[in-house]
Amino acid sequence: MGGIRVVARIRPQQNTGIERDCIVSAANIDGDTSSQPNLVRIPNFKNENEVYSFQFSGVYDQHSTQQTIFENEISPTIKHLFNGLDVTIFAYGVTGTGKTFTMRGGKSLADRGIIPRLLSSTYRRCRKIEKDSAGKVAVGITLSYYEIYNDKVFDLLEAPEKRTPTGLHLRDNGGKTLVVGLTERPCESLKDFENIYDQANVNRSTSATKLNAHSSRSHAVLCFKVTMTTGDEVRVSTASAIDLAGSEDNRRTDNGKDRLVESASINKSLFVLAKCVEAISQNQARIPYRESKMTRILSLGQNNGLTVMILNLAPSRSYHLDTISSLNFANRTKTIETREIENEPITKGCSRAVPAATGLSMQRQPLRPLASTAHNTAVGAKSVSQKGVKSAKSFSVYTDKSRSSSTSTHITKDMPNRFSPLKRPSDAGLSAFGRPAKRRSPDRTNRPSASMSKAAIEEMIEKKVTDILAVRALDQTSAAPVPEISDEVQRRLALLEQKVDNQDDSRDQGLSFLLMAKQHAVRGEDKSALRMFLLARVYFPDNAKLKLKIERLQKKLQETVVADGRDSGAITETDVSRGATRHTETAFEIKDSKKDNGRRGRRGVDDEDYTGPDEVSEAACDSDDSFRCRPRTKKPPPKPATNSISYDEGTSHANTPRTKRLLEIVNSQDIRRLRLLRGVGTKKAEAMIEALS
């Protein structure tokens, strides 16, 4: 068992003139400046006099070169790669700390990153192994390169227009995560690798932010397999170089719409990675690898082999909190233990072991070779002998007489020989384990044989029919007769149905009176509202709330009569009952006449016999004192407009407070007050003032 090797690298200061902003430094645990530093020191954010120290396997300051980091940390893992161990190298840090520069590097020879140097050393070792073994060992390298963009896997060795919206899928195979449909290209030399790698980097998703002009918007994973073939044995080991995208603070990066989506996906995957590290360090039962594709591929603590983490840090004060967060993450990561297990060699041409068959049921006969020549000869001879000869078909029917044995003998003699050389004869050794005999169907024993006479068949049919008729007769007699309903019961049921229908109609009529009473009350027509309430009380005699409303309206009307000194006409119970009867009959007449009018209107016939509610006979009106019939009169000509709007004081309609308020606003002819009314704008207010003036 071994742990993850964590190495810290401090990026050079971008603004070289401001030295006081550099707060991260590399130091030695024993104070020896000649040896390689292994401590990172950073002050407390709240108290700069307090300094935090983090110890790692190696710490490289701002003046460290790419060659130094590769020789000290990455180069020793190459020999383990050829011994069958898998190697994983990944860079972690905040955006703008130099992760891509560490992994990929620049164009110059001195600025080459870890990936080009790793491939260069691998090719040199391949040539050395082949030379030392005198050609007995063949080494091959295949390359695959993909990115995880918005939690979707895309192949970088293919053109972007060939990508699918869902990306590539992941599958588990023997504890390892595989990408389905990933392109693998063989690389014979370092020049082939450089051409493929440079072309694939063009397809990677990068964009400019406020903190980084070439910010990586995806996690890039480069895998190359080293296949060593020695005779019949093949050993495969894999090296993975992962350039993780950095976590971002959108308040500092000033991201737009698309960058915000990318930043959310990056931060989510890194947060899941931190959860996995936290769960491993606390020995939890469940580790959330599957919550992100990046953590599923990285699989910290689950993969067998060596793992090296390069922690990239920014020394400036503006990254203070992000640097402390990255140091805490790396401090937990170094405690994760990994299993350093070599990949077993695979023997070429080795067939899979077949389990031995046990039991009597598993015995098998060896297959005999097909006698193709005999088959062809037999078929040819048969076709020549039967050419032009067609055997007559024999039919078997039910007859009164049994068939003669001569006929069967003749048919047997004339039947051709159907023996085929392909059919294997039965073996006596399999008789003990043969199939069980089929159970004979019971109905076959009852079938009439060909020797039955016509009388016997008719007798059997008659017996069957008699049995069926007897069974049906028993079923019919067993059924109990349904009792008939008497005339008295039917009459009572009809009365109940009629009563229920009348109650429903009366309730609807009473509700219509209540609705009309409420409408009259809202308009301030108290006398009409009282009349409708009294009509509704006939249908709801026990409603206490309705009685209370009637008493209030009667009291209000009496007070109005006393105040005005006029006789408004009292409404009696007899008038109400007669009015209810008359109102109901009139309502039904109106409904029927409307239906007839609709039919006549659809037929296009003049309606001369129509009697509407305004054409009720005078005799009917005189019989009901509570309803007054007024003859139709022509409308008087409109009066000339005046400079104010008012109602006659002699009318029985009292102005409501809302009406008084509206009249006051309109008569004021103030455009500001008129514009405050609902639905009245500047033009309408000016038109109202002009009409009043």
PDB file of N, CA and C in Angstrom, residues 455-513:
ATOM      1  N   ALA A 455     -74.876 -47.238 -37.707  1.00  0.00           N
ATOM      2  CA  ALA A 455     -75.859 -47.249 -36.608  1.00  0.00           C
ATOM      3  C   ALA A 455     -75.192 -46.943 -35.280  1.00  0.00           C
ATOM      4  N   ALA A 456     -74.002 -47.463 -35.066  1.00  0.00           N
ATOM      5  CA  ALA A 456     -73.294 -47.192 -33.805  1.00  0.00           C
ATOM      6  C   ALA A 456     -72.946 -45.721 -33.682  1.00  0.00           C
ATOM      7  N   ILE A 457     -72.579 -45.092 -34.781  1.00  0.00           N
ATOM      8  CA  ILE A 457     -72.238 -43.656 -34.744  1.00  0.00           C
ATOM      9  C   ILE A 457     -73.471 -42.832 -34.432  1.00  0.00           C
ATOM     10  N   GLU A 458     -74.601 -43.130 -35.071  1.00  0.00           N
ATOM     11  CA  GLU A 458     -75.825 -42.379 -34.799  1.00  0.00           C
ATOM     12  C   GLU A 458     -76.289 -42.577 -33.366  1.00  0.00           C
ATOM     13  N   GLU A 459     -76.158 -43.743 -32.836  1.00  0.00           N
ATOM     14  CA  GLU A 459     -76.541 -43.997 -31.441  1.00  0.00           C
ATOM     15  C   GLU A 459     -75.683 -43.185 -30.474  1.00  0.00           C
ATOM     16  N   MET A 460     -74.396 -43.095 -30.748  1.00  0.00           N
ATOM     17  CA  MET A 460     -73.496 -42.332 -29.875  1.00  0.00           C
ATOM     18  C   MET A 460     -73.831 -40.836 -29.925  1.00  0.00           C
ATOM     19  N   ILE A 461     -74.144 -40.304 -31.107  1.00  0.00           N
ATOM     20  CA  ILE A 461     -74.503 -38.885 -31.236  1.00  0.00           C
ATOM     21  C   ILE A 461     -75.799 -38.599 -30.497  1.00  0.00           C
ATOM     22  N   GLU A 462     -76.786 -39.495 -30.618  1.00  0.00           N
ATOM     23  CA  GLU A 462     -78.067 -39.289 -29.935  1.00  0.00           C
ATOM     24  C   GLU A 462     -77.895 -39.290 -28.424  1.00  0.00           C
ATOM     25  N   LYS A 463     -77.019 -40.121 -27.933  1.00  0.00           N
ATOM     26  CA  LYS A 463     -76.771 -40.157 -26.492  1.00  0.00           C
ATOM     27  C   LYS A 463     -76.138 -38.863 -26.002  1.00  0.00           C
ATOM     28  N   LYS A 464     -75.195 -38.329 -26.771  1.00  0.00           N
ATOM     29  CA  LYS A 464     -74.552 -37.072 -26.387  1.00  0.00           C
ATOM     30  C   LYS A 464     -75.557 -35.925 -26.366  1.00  0.00           C
ATOM     31  N   VAL A 465     -76.413 -35.861 -27.374  1.00  0.00           N
ATOM     32  CA  VAL A 465     -77.414 -34.787 -27.426  1.00  0.00           C
ATOM     33  C   VAL A 465     -78.380 -34.886 -26.261  1.00  0.00           C
ATOM     34  N   THR A 466     -78.799 -36.101 -25.909  1.00  0.00           N
ATOM     35  CA  THR A 466     -79.721 -36.284 -24.777  1.00  0.00           C
ATOM     36  C   THR A 466     -79.090 -35.808 -23.471  1.00  0.00           C
ATOM     37  N   ASP A 467     -77.840 -36.124 -23.269  1.00  0.00           N
ATOM     38  CA  ASP A 467     -77.154 -35.676 -22.043  1.00  0.00           C
ATOM     39  C   ASP A 467     -77.077 -34.161 -21.968  1.00  0.00           C
ATOM     40  N   ILE A 468     -76.783 -33.515 -23.084  1.00  0.00           N
ATOM     41  CA  ILE A 468     -76.665 -32.046 -23.083  1.00  0.00           C
ATOM     42  C   ILE A 468     -78.008 -31.401 -22.795  1.00  0.00           C
ATOM     43  N   LEU A 469     -79.080 -31.902 -23.390  1.00  0.00           N
ATOM     44  CA  LEU A 469     -80.408 -31.332 -23.141  1.00  0.00           C
ATOM     45  C   LEU A 469     -80.830 -31.531 -21.697  1.00  0.00           C
ATOM     46  N   ALA A 470     -80.465 -32.646 -21.101  1.00  0.00           N
ATOM     47  CA  ALA A 470     -80.820 -32.884 -19.700  1.00  0.00           C
ATOM     48  C   ALA A 470     -80.097 -31.902 -18.777  1.00  0.00           C
ATOM     49  N   VAL A 471     -78.863 -31.637 -19.059  1.00  0.00           N
ATOM     50  CA  VAL A 471     -78.109 -30.675 -18.230  1.00  0.00           C
ATOM     51  C   VAL A 471     -78.708 -29.283 -18.347  1.00  0.00           C
ATOM     52  N   ARG A 472     -79.122 -28.879 -19.553  1.00  0.00           N
ATOM     53  CA  ARG A 472     -79.732 -27.560 -19.717  1.00  0.00           C
ATOM     54  C   ARG A 472     -81.069 -27.464 -19.001  1.00  0.00           C
ATOM     55  N   ALA A 473     -81.837 -28.523 -19.029  1.00  0.00           N
ATOM     56  CA  ALA A 473     -83.128 -28.504 -18.330  1.00  0.00           C
ATOM     57  C   ALA A 473     -82.941 -28.354 -16.830  1.00  0.00           C
ATOM     58  N   LEU A 474     -81.953 -29.033 -16.269  1.00  0.00           N
ATOM     59  CA  LEU A 474     -81.681 -28.894 -14.833  1.00  0.00           C
ATOM     60  C   LEU A 474     -81.264 -27.472 -14.479  1.00  0.00           C
ATOM     61  N   ASP A 475     -80.456 -26.828 -15.332  1.00  0.00           N
ATOM     62  CA  ASP A 475     -80.029 -25.455 -15.058  1.00  0.00           C
ATOM     63  C   ASP A 475     -81.206 -24.501 -15.101  1.00  0.00           C
ATOM     64  N   GLN A 476     -82.144 -24.688 -16.015  1.00  0.00           N
ATOM     65  CA  GLN A 476     -83.285 -23.781 -16.114  1.00  0.00           C
ATOM     66  C   GLN A 476     -84.227 -23.924 -14.933  1.00  0.00           C
ATOM     67  N   THR A 477     -84.426 -25.122 -14.434  1.00  0.00           N
ATOM     68  CA  THR A 477     -85.340 -25.310 -13.305  1.00  0.00           C
ATOM     69  C   THR A 477     -84.744 -24.813 -12.002  1.00  0.00           C
ATOM     70  N   SER A 478     -83.430 -24.849 -11.919  1.00  0.00           N
ATOM     71  CA  SER A 478     -82.798 -24.410 -10.665  1.00  0.00           C
ATOM     72  C   SER A 478     -82.871 -22.908 -10.496  1.00  0.00           C
ATOM     73  N   ALA A 479     -83.030 -22.157 -11.594  1.00  0.00           N
ATOM     74  CA  ALA A 479     -83.080 -20.697 -11.496  1.00  0.00           C
ATOM     75  C   ALA A 479     -84.394 -20.275 -10.862  1.00  0.00           C
ATOM     76  N   ALA A 480     -84.358 -19.397  -9.828  1.00  0.00           N
ATOM     77  CA  ALA A 480     -85.550 -18.949  -9.111  1.00  0.00           C
ATOM     78  C   ALA A 480     -86.279 -17.912  -9.947  1.00  0.00           C
ATOM     79  N   PRO A 481     -87.641 -17.937  -9.968  1.00  0.00           N
ATOM     80  CA  PRO A 481     -88.389 -16.947 -10.755  1.00  0.00           C
ATOM     81  C   PRO A 481     -88.317 -15.570 -10.108  1.00  0.00           C
ATOM     82  N   VAL A 482     -88.292 -14.555 -10.940  1.00  0.00           N
ATOM     83  CA  VAL A 482     -88.213 -13.168 -10.464  1.00  0.00           C
ATOM     84  C   VAL A 482     -89.613 -12.703 -10.105  1.00  0.00           C
ATOM     85  N   PRO A 483     -89.870 -12.232  -8.874  1.00  0.00           N
ATOM     86  CA  PRO A 483     -91.227 -11.777  -8.494  1.00  0.00           C
ATOM     87  C   PRO A 483     -91.590 -10.507  -9.243  1.00  0.00           C
ATOM     88  N   GLU A 484     -92.872 -10.397  -9.583  1.00  0.00           N
ATOM     89  CA  GLU A 484     -93.348  -9.219 -10.297  1.00  0.00           C
ATOM     90  C   GLU A 484     -93.688  -8.110  -9.304  1.00  0.00           C
ATOM     91  N   ILE A 485     -93.505  -6.866  -9.759  1.00  0.00           N
ATOM     92  CA  ILE A 485     -93.808  -5.692  -8.920  1.00  0.00           C
ATOM     93  C   ILE A 485     -95.284  -5.360  -9.072  1.00  0.00           C
ATOM     94  N   SER A 486     -95.949  -5.156  -7.934  1.00  0.00           N
ATOM     95  CA  SER A 486     -97.384  -4.880  -7.959  1.00  0.00           C
ATOM     96  C   SER A 486     -97.649  -3.470  -8.475  1.00  0.00           C
ATOM     97  N   ASP A 487     -98.935  -3.222  -8.842  1.00  0.00           N
ATOM     98  CA  ASP A 487     -99.326  -1.902  -9.346  1.00  0.00           C
ATOM     99  C   ASP A 487     -99.229  -0.838  -8.265  1.00  0.00           C
ATOM    100  N   GLU A 488     -99.514  -1.203  -7.022  1.00  0.00           N
ATOM    101  CA  GLU A 488     -99.443  -0.226  -5.927  1.00  0.00           C
ATOM    102  C   GLU A 488     -98.015   0.270  -5.726  1.00  0.00           C
ATOM    103  N   VAL A 489     -97.083  -0.656  -5.771  1.00  0.00           N
ATOM    104  CA  VAL A 489     -95.675  -0.260  -5.591  1.00  0.00           C
ATOM    105  C   VAL A 489     -95.216   0.624  -6.740  1.00  0.00           C
ATOM    106  N   GLN A 490     -95.597   0.282  -7.960  1.00  0.00           N
ATOM    107  CA  GLN A 490     -95.212   1.107  -9.100  1.00  0.00           C
ATOM    108  C   GLN A 490     -95.812   2.503  -9.003  1.00  0.00           C
ATOM    109  N   ARG A 491     -97.073   2.598  -8.519  1.00  0.00           N
ATOM    110  CA  ARG A 491     -97.697   3.918  -8.383  1.00  0.00           C
ATOM    111  C   ARG A 491     -96.973   4.768  -7.346  1.00  0.00           C
ATOM    112  N   ARG A 492     -96.582   4.120  -6.232  1.00  0.00           N
ATOM    113  CA  ARG A 492     -95.871   4.872  -5.191  1.00  0.00           C
ATOM    114  C   ARG A 492     -94.490   5.317  -5.675  1.00  0.00           C
ATOM    115  N   LEU A 493     -93.825   4.477  -6.451  1.00  0.00           N
ATOM    116  CA  LEU A 493     -92.527   4.874  -6.997  1.00  0.00           C
ATOM    117  C   LEU A 493     -92.662   6.061  -7.946  1.00  0.00           C
ATOM    118  N   ALA A 494     -93.740   6.052  -8.752  1.00  0.00           N
ATOM    119  CA  ALA A 494     -93.957   7.174  -9.668  1.00  0.00           C
ATOM    120  C   ALA A 494     -94.217   8.465  -8.903  1.00  0.00           C
ATOM    121  N   LEU A 495     -95.003   8.373  -7.789  1.00  0.00           N
ATOM    122  CA  LEU A 495     -95.259   9.570  -6.978  1.00  0.00           C
ATOM    123  C   LEU A 495     -93.972  10.097  -6.340  1.00  0.00           C
ATOM    124  N   LEU A 496     -93.125   9.171  -5.865  1.00  0.00           N
ATOM    125  CA  LEU A 496     -91.856   9.613  -5.276  1.00  0.00           C
ATOM    126  C   LEU A 496     -90.968  10.318  -6.305  1.00  0.00           C
ATOM    127  N   GLU A 497     -90.896   9.771  -7.499  1.00  0.00           N
ATOM    128  CA  GLU A 497     -90.088  10.416  -8.537  1.00  0.00           C
ATOM    129  C   GLU A 497     -90.633  11.795  -8.874  1.00  0.00           C
ATOM    130  N   GLN A 498     -91.988  11.907  -8.956  1.00  0.00           N
ATOM    131  CA  GLN A 498     -92.588  13.201  -9.268  1.00  0.00           C
ATOM    132  C   GLN A 498     -92.324  14.209  -8.153  1.00  0.00           C
ATOM    133  N   LYS A 499     -92.370  13.716  -6.907  1.00  0.00           N
ATOM    134  CA  LYS A 499     -92.131  14.613  -5.779  1.00  0.00           C
ATOM    135  C   LYS A 499     -90.701  15.122  -5.775  1.00  0.00           C
ATOM    136  N   VAL A 500     -89.742  14.235  -6.047  1.00  0.00           N
ATOM    137  CA  VAL A 500     -88.330  14.650  -6.089  1.00  0.00           C
ATOM    138  C   VAL A 500     -88.102  15.673  -7.198  1.00  0.00           C
ATOM    139  N   ASP A 501     -88.723  15.445  -8.366  1.00  0.00           N
ATOM    140  CA  ASP A 501     -88.573  16.401  -9.464  1.00  0.00           C
ATOM    141  C   ASP A 501     -89.162  17.745  -9.105  1.00  0.00           C
ATOM    142  N   ASN A 502     -90.325  17.755  -8.447  1.00  0.00           N
ATOM    143  CA  ASN A 502     -90.953  19.023  -8.064  1.00  0.00           C
ATOM    144  C   ASN A 502     -90.101  19.768  -7.047  1.00  0.00           C
ATOM    145  N   GLN A 503     -89.506  19.018  -6.099  1.00  0.00           N
ATOM    146  CA  GLN A 503     -88.654  19.674  -5.104  1.00  0.00           C
ATOM    147  C   GLN A 503     -87.445  20.328  -5.764  1.00  0.00           C
ATOM    148  N   ASP A 504     -86.865  19.654  -6.750  1.00  0.00           N
ATOM    149  CA  ASP A 504     -85.712  20.247  -7.435  1.00  0.00           C
ATOM    150  C   ASP A 504     -86.124  21.495  -8.192  1.00  0.00           C
ATOM    151  N   ASP A 505     -87.313  21.447  -8.880  1.00  0.00           N
ATOM    152  CA  ASP A 505     -87.762  22.620  -9.626  1.00  0.00           C
ATOM    153  C   ASP A 505     -88.076  23.777  -8.691  1.00  0.00           C
ATOM    154  N   SER A 506     -88.731  23.466  -7.556  1.00  0.00           N
ATOM    155  CA  SER A 506     -89.074  24.537  -6.622  1.00  0.00           C
ATOM    156  C   SER A 506     -87.820  25.156  -6.012  1.00  0.00           C
ATOM    157  N   ARG A 507     -86.834  24.347  -5.730  1.00  0.00           N
ATOM    158  CA  ARG A 507     -85.593  24.901  -5.173  1.00  0.00           C
ATOM    159  C   ARG A 507     -84.898  25.820  -6.180  1.00  0.00           C
ATOM    160  N   ASP A 508     -84.886  25.426  -7.447  1.00  0.00           N
ATOM    161  CA  ASP A 508     -84.279  26.276  -8.463  1.00  0.00           C
ATOM    162  C   ASP A 508     -85.035  27.593  -8.591  1.00  0.00           C
ATOM    163  N   GLN A 509     -86.368  27.511  -8.507  1.00  0.00           N
ATOM    164  CA  GLN A 509     -87.158  28.734  -8.615  1.00  0.00           C
ATOM    165  C   GLN A 509     -86.889  29.663  -7.432  1.00  0.00           C
ATOM    166  N   GLY A 510     -86.779  29.078  -6.226  1.00  0.00           N
ATOM    167  CA  GLY A 510     -86.488  29.901  -5.059  1.00  0.00           C
ATOM    168  C   GLY A 510     -85.115  30.548  -5.138  1.00  0.00           C
ATOM    169  N   LEU A 511     -84.129  29.816  -5.639  1.00  0.00           N
ATOM    170  CA  LEU A 511     -82.787  30.390  -5.788  1.00  0.00           C
ATOM    171  C   LEU A 511     -82.775  31.526  -6.802  1.00  0.00           C
ATOM    172  N   SER A 512     -83.560  31.398  -7.868  1.00  0.00           N
ATOM    173  CA  SER A 512     -83.638  32.491  -8.847  1.00  0.00           C
ATOM    174  C   SER A 512     -84.242  33.740  -8.208  1.00  0.00           C
ATOM    175  N   PHE A 513     -85.255  33.593  -7.319  1.00  0.00           N
ATOM    176  CA  PHE A 513     -85.816  34.751  -6.611  1.00  0.00           C
ATOM    177  C   PHE A 513     -84.765  35.401  -5.704  1.00  0.00           C
TER     178      PHE A 513
END
